[in-house]
């Protein structure tokens, strides 16, 4: 395999036209397998030499758009969700570029790979360069190919420059995220009054606090499209978070936490990242986990433990939640909390808040990218609450470890 292209654009025929124009003597045969279309390109320069052959395998989303849908519409959609999670996990030396890359992944509609089957076609690099530029692609490739820029797995932009590799290296300062207006217009035509009213209300809130607004940010999902987490699922999640948070603040040891979670049959609900933290709670990991206070606070709000979610300019104080309402503690069985919770906030309430924090988060990211300070709201608080809210509304069906906060 030479590489795999990802693009917002679709067009298998355009790819074939580029190949035909570059190597007009080549024979091209196509076939369809499952959701993919495959082209085998054979070039036989003379009778005395063996034929050279490459293969292009192409697939696209069933319903091209400018965002990945919550409900899967094709195997490519599922793959793009996995790609987003993989890139999210990579270290980086350029947070802004990684952020733009994650935004670009959400717009992808097609995937096509190029592999050499026999021999080497001299024009192959030229073909790759033209396709990459024509389709404004991001490219996934391995070391030691004709386009490689790293000694590990890595991604390239349309100019074949390094976006990111597994070590976090980056050699670009700009990555464009373009959206075909036809998809955006089609999506906007299906937006409901409920979604528009929510967007307008929240933009008015941002105006009241003099927070920058991006009028081009789309509406989030409608009530009809959304299935929120179950009450028991929310209660279990907040219980596990409360235990790991106690370790982060050195209230209990990781050994005590693991024993507690196992004793009360919650260990199976601990995520892989949380298990990694509990088995090796370094100071760096503890610092990261302390931020989960805001997630706990948000989930407790979702379970109606208190009336309002405070403005995100000051860190929450979990000590203000009455001990009897908190899910865990000395001599407390968290299952009592889990089984006694009987109500959570409505789909409308959760979408209202998720949409608001989506817009807050955009303002924070915009300020960071432009190297500006944002003083009205706290970016860390906003991010953690946005994360929890996206999990609550089942955004893209992602599990807790892989929630994305797209802006």
XYZ file of C-alpha atoms in Angstrom:
407
model
C 0.000 0.000 0.000
C 1.398 3.394 -1.001
C -1.197 5.544 0.729
C -4.850 6.193 1.551
C -6.486 9.472 0.558
C -9.372 11.104 2.423
C -11.369 13.920 0.886
C -14.447 16.061 1.408
C -15.021 15.730 -2.334
C -16.343 12.667 -4.130
C -15.641 11.525 -7.700
C -14.242 8.154 -8.729
C -14.488 9.140 -12.419
C -12.282 12.172 -11.811
C -9.587 9.938 -10.330
C -9.702 7.702 -13.420
C -9.480 10.741 -15.706
C -6.322 11.904 -13.930
C -4.785 8.451 -14.342
C -5.778 8.246 -18.031
C -4.333 11.664 -18.774
C -1.058 10.853 -17.007
C -0.549 7.354 -18.472
C -2.715 7.227 -21.618
C -1.341 3.807 -22.673
C -2.567 2.124 -19.506
C -5.474 -0.322 -19.542
C -8.060 0.353 -16.824
C -10.551 -2.239 -15.604
C -13.130 -1.537 -12.893
C -15.319 -3.674 -10.669
C -17.461 -3.268 -7.563
C -17.053 -5.159 -4.293
C -19.402 -4.449 -1.382
C -19.298 -0.661 -0.859
C -16.061 -0.140 -2.834
C -15.270 0.446 -6.496
C -11.928 -0.947 -7.611
C -9.837 0.046 -10.597
C -6.881 -2.033 -11.778
C -4.503 -0.076 -13.953
C -2.139 -2.118 -16.132
C 0.726 -0.668 -18.140
C 2.597 -2.945 -20.575
C 5.337 -0.932 -22.222
C 6.580 -3.696 -24.567
C 6.342 -7.443 -25.106
C 9.687 -8.189 -23.512
C 8.949 -6.605 -20.135
C 6.414 -7.730 -17.547
C 3.319 -5.568 -17.079
C 3.205 -2.989 -14.298
C 0.031 -2.739 -12.270
C -1.506 -0.537 -9.596
C -4.879 -0.757 -7.870
C -7.143 2.057 -6.701
C -9.886 1.173 -4.226
C -12.543 3.831 -3.731
C -15.552 4.269 -1.474
C -17.695 7.172 -0.353
C -20.292 7.911 2.272
C -23.849 6.982 1.390
C -24.964 10.541 2.146
C -22.102 13.041 1.638
C -22.277 16.017 3.983
C -20.113 18.462 5.920
C -20.235 16.528 9.190
C -20.189 12.921 10.375
C -23.703 11.808 11.322
C -24.491 10.412 14.750
C -26.139 7.370 13.185
C -23.938 5.301 10.870
C -24.901 5.423 7.188
C -21.993 3.393 5.769
C -18.856 1.493 6.692
C -16.829 4.557 5.705
C -18.689 6.641 8.286
C -17.715 4.111 10.956
C -14.120 4.228 9.756
C -14.034 8.028 9.912
C -15.200 7.936 13.532
C -12.305 5.584 14.265
C -9.924 7.873 12.359
C -11.065 10.826 14.460
C -10.407 8.875 17.647
C -6.963 7.783 16.433
C -5.866 11.317 15.504
C -7.284 12.648 18.780
C -4.962 10.269 20.663
C -1.783 11.398 18.866
C 0.666 13.718 20.616
C 1.321 16.981 18.838
C 3.761 19.877 18.713
C 1.171 22.056 16.981
C -2.199 22.077 18.743
C -3.753 24.474 16.238
C -2.945 22.256 13.234
C -4.180 19.170 15.053
C -7.400 21.012 15.812
C -7.888 21.950 12.168
C -7.077 18.377 11.143
C -9.774 17.014 13.459
C -12.237 19.514 12.000
C -11.263 18.388 8.499
C -11.853 14.732 9.369
C -15.457 15.578 10.245
C -16.001 16.872 6.685
C -14.614 13.813 4.874
C -16.845 12.021 2.363
C -14.556 9.728 0.385
C -11.638 7.361 0.925
C -9.419 5.860 -1.762
C -6.196 3.880 -1.547
C -3.409 3.325 -4.048
C -1.269 0.209 -4.013
C 1.377 -1.226 -6.309
C 0.529 -4.752 -7.450
C 3.402 -5.389 -9.852
C 6.418 -3.320 -10.818
C 6.759 0.429 -10.473
C 4.963 2.934 -12.681
C 7.220 5.966 -12.964
C 4.330 8.402 -13.178
C 2.756 7.208 -9.912
C 4.075 10.054 -7.768
C 2.784 12.584 -10.288
C -0.630 10.900 -10.164
C -0.647 11.036 -6.362
C 0.353 14.712 -6.375
C -2.389 15.665 -8.840
C -5.101 13.692 -7.048
C -4.060 15.127 -3.682
C -4.243 18.686 -4.978
C -7.427 18.202 -7.026
C -9.345 16.620 -4.144
C -7.786 18.708 -1.331
C -6.973 15.464 0.455
C -5.343 14.374 3.641
C -3.207 11.303 3.099
C -2.347 8.467 5.445
C 0.904 6.689 4.626
C 3.693 4.577 6.039
C 7.461 5.136 6.126
C 9.604 4.357 3.086
C 7.128 5.119 0.308
C 7.673 7.506 -2.609
C 5.830 10.264 -0.677
C 6.858 9.522 2.926
C 7.891 12.338 5.265
C 8.358 10.422 8.526
C 9.863 7.258 9.958
C 6.503 6.285 11.485
C 2.884 6.262 10.330
C 1.846 9.754 9.342
C -0.599 12.070 7.584
C 0.171 14.483 4.743
C -1.744 17.467 3.374
C -2.651 18.108 -0.272
C 0.900 19.373 -0.900
C 2.374 16.163 0.554
C 3.655 18.025 3.610
C 3.563 16.470 7.080
C 0.435 17.213 9.134
C 1.221 14.871 12.015
C 2.966 11.593 12.785
C 2.889 9.285 15.786
C 5.587 11.387 17.474
C 3.580 14.590 17.096
C 5.832 16.118 14.440
C 4.340 18.697 12.079
C 5.869 20.775 9.258
C 2.944 22.976 8.198
C 1.563 26.213 9.640
C -1.797 26.166 7.867
C -4.433 23.552 7.031
C -7.563 24.674 5.217
C -10.954 23.159 6.033
C -13.269 23.709 3.067
C -16.923 22.760 2.800
C -18.805 22.380 -0.475
C -21.748 24.773 -0.213
C -24.101 22.253 -1.815
C -23.849 20.000 1.253
C -24.167 22.864 3.682
C -27.214 24.237 1.866
C -28.854 20.819 1.772
C -28.303 20.388 5.503
C -29.658 23.824 6.286
C -32.802 23.132 4.308
C -33.614 20.311 6.715
C -33.050 22.309 9.893
C -36.147 22.514 12.093
C -37.595 25.568 13.798
C -36.611 23.978 17.114
C -32.943 23.869 16.064
C -32.928 27.418 14.724
C -34.599 28.772 17.855
C -32.007 27.014 20.028
C -29.153 28.431 17.940
C -30.599 31.952 18.074
C -31.199 31.828 21.843
C -27.659 30.716 22.525
C -26.135 33.267 20.175
C -28.072 35.926 22.098
C -26.540 34.583 25.307
C -23.058 34.937 23.821
C -23.917 38.475 22.761
C -25.014 39.310 26.307
C -21.587 38.277 27.609
C -19.684 39.876 24.715
C -18.365 36.489 23.566
C -17.399 36.144 19.904
C -19.987 34.415 17.707
C -19.436 32.330 14.593
C -22.659 32.727 12.625
C -21.559 29.906 10.310
C -21.585 27.298 13.055
C -24.450 24.964 12.144
C -27.268 23.855 14.388
C -26.645 20.705 16.392
C -28.925 17.685 16.185
C -32.684 17.971 16.598
C -34.660 16.317 19.383
C -35.977 13.794 16.886
C -32.443 12.766 15.903
C -31.148 12.470 19.467
C -31.244 9.573 21.911
C -29.762 10.637 25.233
C -27.966 8.346 27.664
C -30.159 6.380 30.024
C -30.546 7.474 33.637
C -28.703 4.406 34.929
C -25.877 4.906 32.433
C -25.425 8.518 33.570
C -25.541 7.513 37.231
C -22.928 4.761 36.748
C -20.664 7.098 34.764
C -20.743 9.827 37.395
C -20.094 7.233 40.124
C -16.970 5.949 38.378
C -15.780 9.507 37.693
C -16.286 10.413 41.339
C -14.031 7.550 42.437
C -11.227 8.308 39.941
C -11.479 11.975 40.910
C -10.800 11.083 44.543
C -7.571 9.412 43.428
C -6.651 12.482 41.365
C -6.966 14.651 44.478
C -5.102 12.119 46.667
C -8.184 11.534 48.829
C -7.814 7.770 48.402
C -5.145 5.553 46.849
C -5.577 3.915 43.470
C -5.565 0.518 45.198
C -8.466 1.596 47.409
C -10.323 2.907 44.357
C -9.920 -0.327 42.419
C -11.020 -2.376 45.426
C -14.056 -0.114 45.930
C -15.094 -0.279 42.265
C -14.771 -4.046 42.193
C -16.583 -4.514 45.508
C -19.618 -2.633 44.217
C -19.553 -4.189 40.722
C -18.556 -1.025 38.881
C -15.207 -2.172 37.526
C -16.751 -3.277 34.215
C -17.924 0.317 33.674
C -14.435 1.772 34.131
C -13.002 2.789 30.745
C -9.620 1.701 29.382
C -8.113 5.154 29.996
C -9.465 5.181 33.540
C -8.016 1.737 34.202
C -4.679 2.956 32.864
C -4.866 5.896 35.269
C -5.799 3.767 38.270
C -3.038 1.231 37.637
C -0.417 3.949 37.113
C -1.599 7.261 38.652
C 1.320 9.518 37.808
C 1.255 13.161 38.859
C 0.740 14.223 35.247
C -2.267 11.928 34.910
C -3.652 13.138 38.228
C -3.491 16.723 37.005
C -5.456 15.743 33.911
C -8.043 13.826 35.941
C -8.690 16.685 38.369
C -10.414 18.498 35.513
C -13.076 15.789 35.527
C -14.688 17.698 38.402
C -16.437 19.689 35.714
C -17.725 16.521 34.053
C -19.012 15.229 37.400
C -20.671 18.580 38.015
C -22.306 18.519 34.564
C -23.572 14.962 34.907
C -24.972 15.691 38.359
C -26.799 18.669 36.830
C -28.137 16.324 34.143
C -29.495 14.092 36.938
C -31.222 17.122 38.492
C -29.079 17.173 41.625
C -29.260 20.976 41.414
C -31.159 23.469 39.297
C -28.649 25.396 37.233
C -25.276 24.875 35.593
C -23.178 27.811 36.755
C -21.592 30.185 34.278
C -18.228 28.723 33.173
C -15.905 31.370 34.561
C -15.020 29.708 37.876
C -14.193 26.109 38.744
C -17.042 24.152 40.248
C -16.989 23.133 43.923
C -18.202 19.567 44.336
C -18.221 20.077 48.112
C -21.339 22.152 47.626
C -23.251 19.041 46.605
C -24.859 17.596 49.772
C -23.074 14.451 50.951
C -26.287 12.424 50.873
C -26.764 13.303 47.177
C -23.189 12.451 46.134
C -22.754 8.986 44.585
C -19.697 7.761 46.525
C -18.064 8.179 49.876
C -16.969 6.402 53.035
C -19.305 3.508 53.833
C -21.520 4.422 50.860
C -22.721 1.913 48.286
C -22.796 3.754 44.922
C -25.517 1.374 43.772
C -27.886 3.073 46.218
C -27.326 6.298 44.296
C -27.577 4.543 40.917
C -30.817 2.771 41.784
C -32.458 5.757 43.448
C -32.011 8.185 40.566
C -35.314 8.234 38.739
C -35.124 11.292 36.498
C -32.776 13.161 34.216
C -33.135 16.329 32.231
C -35.108 16.273 29.011
C -33.652 15.900 25.532
C -34.512 19.558 24.902
C -32.682 20.735 28.046
C -29.562 18.736 27.236
C -29.510 19.877 23.600
C -29.951 23.502 24.696
C -26.908 23.240 26.942
C -24.850 21.190 24.463
C -25.489 23.772 21.749
C -24.515 26.616 24.085
C -21.226 24.973 25.075
C -20.546 24.126 21.444
C -20.595 27.871 20.758
C -18.638 28.710 23.912
C -16.003 26.173 22.895
C -15.681 27.623 19.403
C -14.973 31.033 20.920
C -12.280 29.513 23.158
C -10.631 27.635 20.274
C -10.767 30.714 18.056
C -9.065 32.784 20.755
C -6.343 30.162 21.233
C -5.663 29.838 17.498
C -5.383 33.603 17.179
C -3.208 33.796 20.311
C -5.743 35.922 22.157
C -6.918 35.772 25.754
C -10.548 35.033 26.507
C -11.408 36.250 29.989
C -15.197 36.010 30.140
C -15.226 32.215 30.212
C -12.608 29.626 31.201
C -11.545 27.425 28.233
C -10.747 24.415 30.449
C -14.128 24.510 32.158
C -15.910 24.977 28.841
C -14.113 22.030 27.250
C -14.805 19.587 30.096
C -18.490 20.496 30.238
C -18.795 20.357 26.434
C -17.209 16.892 26.592
C -19.735 15.651 29.171
C -22.674 17.199 27.316
C -21.655 15.594 24.018
C -21.498 12.247 25.811
C -24.955 12.852 27.296
C -26.519 13.497 23.890
C -24.696 10.501 22.389
C -22.790 12.662 19.922
C -21.640 10.404 17.054
C -22.276 7.403 19.322
C -18.846 7.816 20.917
C -17.899 6.131 24.184
C -16.541 8.147 27.117
C -12.866 7.797 26.205
C -13.404 9.029 22.649
C -15.859 11.921 22.912
C -15.034 14.675 20.428
C -15.704 18.358 21.038
C -15.887 19.645 17.479
C -16.015 23.352 16.828
